[in-house]
Amino acid sequence: MKIAITGKGGVGKTFISSTLARLFEKNGYKVIAVDADPDMNLACALGIDEEITPLSKMGELIEERTGAKVGEYGSVFKINPKVDDIVEKYSYRAGKGNIYLLVMGTIEQGGGGCVCPASVLLRRLLRHLILKRNEVVIMDMEAGIEHLGRKTTENVDLMIVVVEPSKKSMLTAKRIKKLAYDINISNIYAVVNKIKDNMEKETFGKIFEEEVGIPILAYIPYSNEVSSSDLIGKPIDLNSNVGKELEKLFNKIINNKES
């Protein structure tokens, strides 16, 4: 199953992505967790303490696979580089478990939309992960809508738009919905994070349904434990209250797949 987690910055995409990855692992799945956010916080959320080198910074790898150096302008390079061994060779394992992290990194080159060796390699890798791998792939996407314009999330099985109770978050979700439909992603759901009480849940749910129209898969309560875990750089306890709410979300995703 291939899942893209998207939404406005600061809504909790990394928290949702990392916890779902751990729940899939807990239930016997091998998981490839992809950090496609320039902030690159997924490793910390998964409890990986190693120094992370993103793929976009691996100049030798990029040159080997594409035939061109990073930052080299006007060069001829392969547009279909070999990527099928990158998970095995360049991922970071979360503890001794069955989660393997790939950190994409950013393309620091003039004209961010240009075709350069690093961007070609990363896009080719994402396409390979979505279409060719049998593992569960969970992608923590960059904030906003840029990835939809580049079609990097095309062909995912499920797109989850994480929102919080705010107008800005709803506007981003509305834009994501339109662009997702433009590239034929129809299996799109929302997860509302940081809900403080039932009144806020009912009020926001009604407004979101009227203004955005993405089905809400789950409401995740605001949790001090999440803030504390972020502060010390540790994953949340899956047996905590918020962990159990995420487990309900996991079960809904599994049921969604089966149906």
CSV table of C-alpha atoms in Angstrom, one decimal:
chain,number,residue,atom,x,y,z
A,1,MET,CA,0.0,0.0,0.0
A,2,LYS,CA,1.3,3.4,-1.0
A,3,ILE,CA,0.2,6.4,1.2
A,4,ALA,CA,1.1,10.1,0.7
A,5,ILE,CA,0.7,12.3,3.8
A,6,THR,CA,0.2,16.0,2.8
A,7,GLY,CA,-1.1,19.3,4.2
A,8,LYS,CA,-0.1,22.7,5.3
A,9,GLY,CA,3.1,23.2,7.3
A,10,GLY,CA,2.8,22.6,11.0
A,11,VAL,CA,-0.3,20.5,11.1
A,12,GLY,CA,1.4,17.3,12.2
A,13,LYS,CA,2.2,15.4,8.9
A,14,THR,CA,5.4,14.0,10.3
A,15,PHE,CA,3.7,12.9,13.5
A,16,ILE,CA,1.0,11.1,11.5
A,17,SER,CA,3.5,9.6,9.1
A,18,SER,CA,5.8,8.3,11.7
A,19,THR,CA,3.1,6.8,13.9
A,20,LEU,CA,1.4,5.1,11.0
A,21,ALA,CA,4.7,3.6,9.9
A,22,ARG,CA,5.2,2.2,13.4
A,23,LEU,CA,1.7,0.8,13.5
A,24,PHE,CA,2.1,-0.9,10.1
A,25,GLU,CA,5.4,-2.4,11.4
A,26,LYS,CA,3.7,-3.5,14.6
A,27,ASN,CA,1.2,-5.4,12.5
A,28,GLY,CA,3.8,-7.3,10.6
A,29,TYR,CA,4.4,-5.1,7.5
A,30,LYS,CA,7.7,-4.0,6.1
A,31,VAL,CA,7.6,-0.2,5.7
A,32,ILE,CA,9.6,2.2,3.6
A,33,ALA,CA,9.2,5.6,5.2
A,34,VAL,CA,10.0,8.5,2.8
A,35,ASP,CA,10.9,11.9,4.1
A,36,ALA,CA,10.1,14.2,1.1
A,37,ASP,CA,9.8,17.3,3.3
A,38,PRO,CA,12.7,19.8,3.1
A,39,ASP,CA,12.6,20.1,6.9
A,40,MET,CA,13.6,16.4,7.2
A,41,ASN,CA,12.2,15.6,10.6
A,42,LEU,CA,10.9,12.1,10.0
A,43,ALA,CA,14.1,10.4,11.3
A,44,CYS,CA,13.7,12.0,14.7
A,45,ALA,CA,10.1,11.1,14.8
A,46,LEU,CA,11.0,7.5,14.1
A,47,GLY,CA,13.7,7.5,16.8
A,48,ILE,CA,16.6,7.4,14.4
A,49,ASP,CA,19.6,9.2,16.0
A,50,GLU,CA,22.1,8.8,13.2
A,51,GLU,CA,23.5,11.7,11.2
A,52,ILE,CA,21.4,11.7,8.1
A,53,THR,CA,22.7,12.4,4.6
A,54,PRO,CA,19.8,13.1,2.2
A,55,LEU,CA,19.9,11.5,-1.2
A,56,SER,CA,20.1,15.0,-2.8
A,57,LYS,CA,23.5,15.5,-1.2
A,58,MET,CA,25.0,12.2,-2.3
A,59,GLY,CA,26.9,13.6,-5.2
A,60,GLU,CA,28.8,10.4,-6.1
A,61,LEU,CA,25.5,8.4,-6.2
A,62,ILE,CA,23.8,11.0,-8.4
A,63,GLU,CA,26.8,11.2,-10.8
A,64,GLU,CA,27.1,7.4,-10.9
A,65,ARG,CA,23.4,6.9,-11.7
A,66,THR,CA,22.7,9.8,-14.0
A,67,GLY,CA,26.1,10.4,-15.6
A,68,ALA,CA,26.2,14.1,-14.5
A,69,LYS,CA,27.5,16.0,-11.5
A,70,VAL,CA,25.3,17.8,-9.0
A,71,GLY,CA,25.0,21.5,-10.0
A,72,GLU,CA,26.4,20.9,-13.5
A,73,TYR,CA,24.4,23.0,-16.0
A,74,GLY,CA,23.8,22.0,-19.6
A,75,SER,CA,25.1,18.5,-19.3
A,76,VAL,CA,23.5,15.4,-20.9
A,77,PHE,CA,22.4,12.8,-18.3
A,78,LYS,CA,20.2,9.7,-18.0
A,79,ILE,CA,16.5,10.4,-17.5
A,80,ASN,CA,15.8,6.8,-16.3
A,81,PRO,CA,18.6,6.1,-13.8
A,82,LYS,CA,18.9,2.8,-11.9
A,83,VAL,CA,17.1,3.1,-8.6
A,84,ASP,CA,15.9,-0.4,-7.6
A,85,ASP,CA,18.8,-1.0,-5.1
A,86,ILE,CA,18.6,2.4,-3.3
A,87,VAL,CA,16.3,1.2,-0.5
A,88,GLU,CA,18.7,-1.6,0.3
A,89,LYS,CA,21.9,0.4,0.1
A,90,TYR,CA,21.0,3.9,1.3
A,91,SER,CA,18.1,3.7,3.7
A,92,TYR,CA,18.3,4.1,7.5
A,93,ARG,CA,16.8,1.4,9.6
A,94,ALA,CA,14.7,2.4,12.6
A,95,GLY,CA,16.2,0.4,15.4
A,96,LYS,CA,16.2,-3.4,14.7
A,97,GLY,CA,12.7,-3.2,13.3
A,98,ASN,CA,11.2,-3.3,9.9
A,99,ILE,CA,11.0,0.4,9.0
A,100,TYR,CA,13.5,1.7,6.5
A,101,LEU,CA,13.8,5.5,6.0
A,102,LEU,CA,14.7,7.3,2.8
A,103,VAL,CA,15.5,11.0,3.1
A,104,MET,CA,15.1,12.8,-0.1
A,105,GLY,CA,16.4,16.3,0.7
A,106,THR,CA,16.1,19.4,-1.3
A,107,ILE,CA,17.4,20.5,-4.7
A,108,GLU,CA,19.5,23.6,-4.1
A,109,GLN,CA,19.8,24.8,-7.6
A,110,GLY,CA,18.7,27.9,-9.5
A,111,GLY,CA,15.3,27.4,-10.9
A,112,GLY,CA,13.8,24.9,-8.6
A,113,GLY,CA,11.5,23.6,-11.3
A,114,CYS,CA,14.3,22.7,-13.7
A,115,VAL,CA,15.3,19.3,-14.8
A,116,CYS,CA,18.6,18.5,-13.1
A,117,PRO,CA,20.3,15.2,-12.3
A,118,ALA,CA,19.4,15.2,-8.6
A,119,SER,CA,15.7,15.9,-9.3
A,120,VAL,CA,15.5,13.3,-12.0
A,121,LEU,CA,17.0,10.7,-9.6
A,122,LEU,CA,14.6,11.5,-6.8
A,123,ARG,CA,11.5,11.6,-9.0
A,124,ARG,CA,12.5,8.3,-10.6
A,125,LEU,CA,13.0,6.8,-7.1
A,126,LEU,CA,9.6,7.9,-5.9
A,127,ARG,CA,7.9,6.5,-9.0
A,128,HIS,CA,9.8,3.2,-8.5
A,129,LEU,CA,8.6,3.1,-4.8
A,130,ILE,CA,5.0,3.7,-5.7
A,131,LEU,CA,4.8,1.4,-8.7
A,132,LYS,CA,7.3,-1.4,-8.2
A,133,ARG,CA,7.9,-2.1,-4.5
A,134,ASN,CA,5.7,-4.5,-2.6
A,135,GLU,CA,6.3,-2.9,0.9
A,136,VAL,CA,4.1,-0.4,2.5
A,137,VAL,CA,5.4,3.0,1.5
A,138,ILE,CA,4.5,6.1,3.6
A,139,MET,CA,5.6,9.4,2.2
A,140,ASP,CA,5.8,12.5,4.4
A,141,MET,CA,5.4,15.1,1.7
A,142,GLU,CA,6.6,18.7,1.7
A,143,ALA,CA,4.1,21.3,3.0
A,144,GLY,CA,1.6,22.7,0.5
A,145,ILE,CA,0.8,21.7,-3.0
A,146,GLU,CA,4.1,21.8,-5.0
A,147,HIS,CA,4.5,18.0,-5.1
A,148,LEU,CA,1.1,17.7,-6.8
A,149,GLY,CA,2.2,20.2,-9.5
A,150,ARG,CA,5.2,17.9,-10.2
A,151,LYS,CA,3.0,14.8,-10.0
A,152,THR,CA,5.4,13.1,-7.5
A,153,THR,CA,2.4,11.6,-5.7
A,154,GLU,CA,0.6,10.3,-8.8
A,155,ASN,CA,-0.6,6.7,-8.5
A,156,VAL,CA,-0.6,6.5,-4.7
A,157,ASP,CA,-3.3,4.2,-3.2
A,158,LEU,CA,-4.3,6.7,-0.6
A,159,MET,CA,-3.7,10.4,0.0
A,160,ILE,CA,-4.2,11.7,3.5
A,161,VAL,CA,-4.6,15.5,3.9
A,162,VAL,CA,-3.7,16.4,7.5
A,163,VAL,CA,-5.5,19.5,8.7
A,164,GLU,CA,-5.9,21.4,11.9
A,165,PRO,CA,-8.8,23.6,13.0
A,166,SER,CA,-7.9,26.7,11.1
A,167,LYS,CA,-9.0,28.6,8.0
A,168,LYS,CA,-5.5,28.5,6.4
A,169,SER,CA,-5.4,24.7,6.8
A,170,MET,CA,-8.8,24.3,5.1
A,171,LEU,CA,-7.7,26.5,2.2
A,172,THR,CA,-4.6,24.4,1.6
A,173,ALA,CA,-6.8,21.2,1.8
A,174,LYS,CA,-9.1,22.7,-0.8
A,175,ARG,CA,-6.2,23.4,-3.2
A,176,ILE,CA,-4.8,19.9,-2.6
A,177,LYS,CA,-8.2,18.3,-3.4
A,178,LYS,CA,-8.4,20.1,-6.7
A,179,LEU,CA,-4.9,19.3,-7.8
A,180,ALA,CA,-5.2,15.7,-6.6
A,181,TYR,CA,-8.3,15.2,-8.8
A,182,ASP,CA,-6.5,16.8,-11.7
A,183,ILE,CA,-3.9,14.0,-11.6
A,184,ASN,CA,-6.6,11.4,-11.0
A,185,ILE,CA,-6.1,10.7,-7.3
A,186,SER,CA,-9.6,10.0,-6.1
A,187,ASN,CA,-8.9,8.1,-2.9
A,188,ILE,CA,-8.3,11.2,-0.8
A,189,TYR,CA,-9.3,11.6,2.9
A,190,ALA,CA,-8.7,14.1,5.7
A,191,VAL,CA,-7.3,13.6,9.2
A,192,VAL,CA,-8.1,16.4,11.6
A,193,ASN,CA,-5.3,16.8,14.1
A,194,LYS,CA,-5.0,18.8,17.3
A,195,ILE,CA,-8.8,18.8,18.2
A,196,LYS,CA,-9.3,20.2,21.7
A,197,ASP,CA,-12.9,19.1,22.5
A,198,ASN,CA,-16.1,17.8,21.1
A,199,MET,CA,-17.5,21.3,20.4
A,200,GLU,CA,-14.5,22.1,18.2
A,201,LYS,CA,-14.7,18.7,16.5
A,202,GLU,CA,-18.4,19.2,15.6
A,203,THR,CA,-18.0,22.9,14.5
A,204,PHE,CA,-14.9,22.3,12.4
A,205,GLY,CA,-16.2,19.1,10.9
A,206,LYS,CA,-19.4,20.8,9.7
A,207,ILE,CA,-17.4,23.8,8.2
A,208,PHE,CA,-14.9,21.5,6.6
A,209,GLU,CA,-17.5,19.3,5.0
A,210,GLU,CA,-19.3,22.4,3.5
A,211,GLU,CA,-16.2,24.3,2.3
A,212,VAL,CA,-13.8,21.5,1.4
A,213,GLY,CA,-15.8,18.2,1.0
A,214,ILE,CA,-12.9,15.8,1.6
A,215,PRO,CA,-14.2,12.9,3.8
A,216,ILE,CA,-12.8,12.9,7.3
A,217,LEU,CA,-11.2,9.6,8.2
A,218,ALA,CA,-10.3,10.5,11.8
A,219,TYR,CA,-10.1,13.2,14.4
A,220,ILE,CA,-6.9,13.2,16.5
A,221,PRO,CA,-7.1,15.0,19.9
A,222,TYR,CA,-4.6,17.6,20.9
A,223,SER,CA,-2.0,15.9,23.0
A,224,ASN,CA,0.7,17.2,25.4
A,225,GLU,CA,2.5,13.9,24.9
A,226,VAL,CA,3.1,14.7,21.3
A,227,SER,CA,4.6,18.1,22.2
A,228,SER,CA,6.8,16.4,24.9
A,229,SER,CA,7.9,13.7,22.5
A,230,ASP,CA,8.9,16.4,19.9
A,231,LEU,CA,10.9,18.2,22.6
A,232,ILE,CA,13.0,15.2,23.6
A,233,GLY,CA,13.1,13.7,20.1
A,234,LYS,CA,11.4,10.5,20.9
A,235,PRO,CA,8.5,8.6,19.2
A,236,ILE,CA,5.2,8.7,21.1
A,237,ASP,CA,4.1,5.7,23.1
A,238,LEU,CA,1.7,3.6,20.9
A,239,ASN,CA,-0.2,2.6,24.0
A,240,SER,CA,-0.9,6.2,25.0
A,241,ASN,CA,-4.3,7.8,24.4
A,242,VAL,CA,-3.2,9.5,21.3
A,243,GLY,CA,-1.4,6.3,20.1
A,244,LYS,CA,-4.7,4.4,20.5
A,245,GLU,CA,-6.4,7.1,18.4
A,246,LEU,CA,-3.8,6.6,15.7
A,247,GLU,CA,-4.4,2.9,15.9
A,248,LYS,CA,-8.1,3.5,15.1
A,249,LEU,CA,-6.9,5.5,12.0
A,250,PHE,CA,-4.6,2.6,11.0
A,251,ASN,CA,-7.5,0.1,11.2
A,252,LYS,CA,-9.7,2.4,9.1
A,253,ILE,CA,-6.9,2.5,6.5
A,254,ILE,CA,-6.7,-1.3,6.4
A,255,ASN,CA,-10.4,-1.6,6.1
A,256,ASN,CA,-10.4,1.1,3.3
A,257,LYS,CA,-7.9,-1.0,1.4
A,258,GLU,CA,-9.8,-4.2,1.8
A,259,SER,CA,-13.0,-2.5,0.6
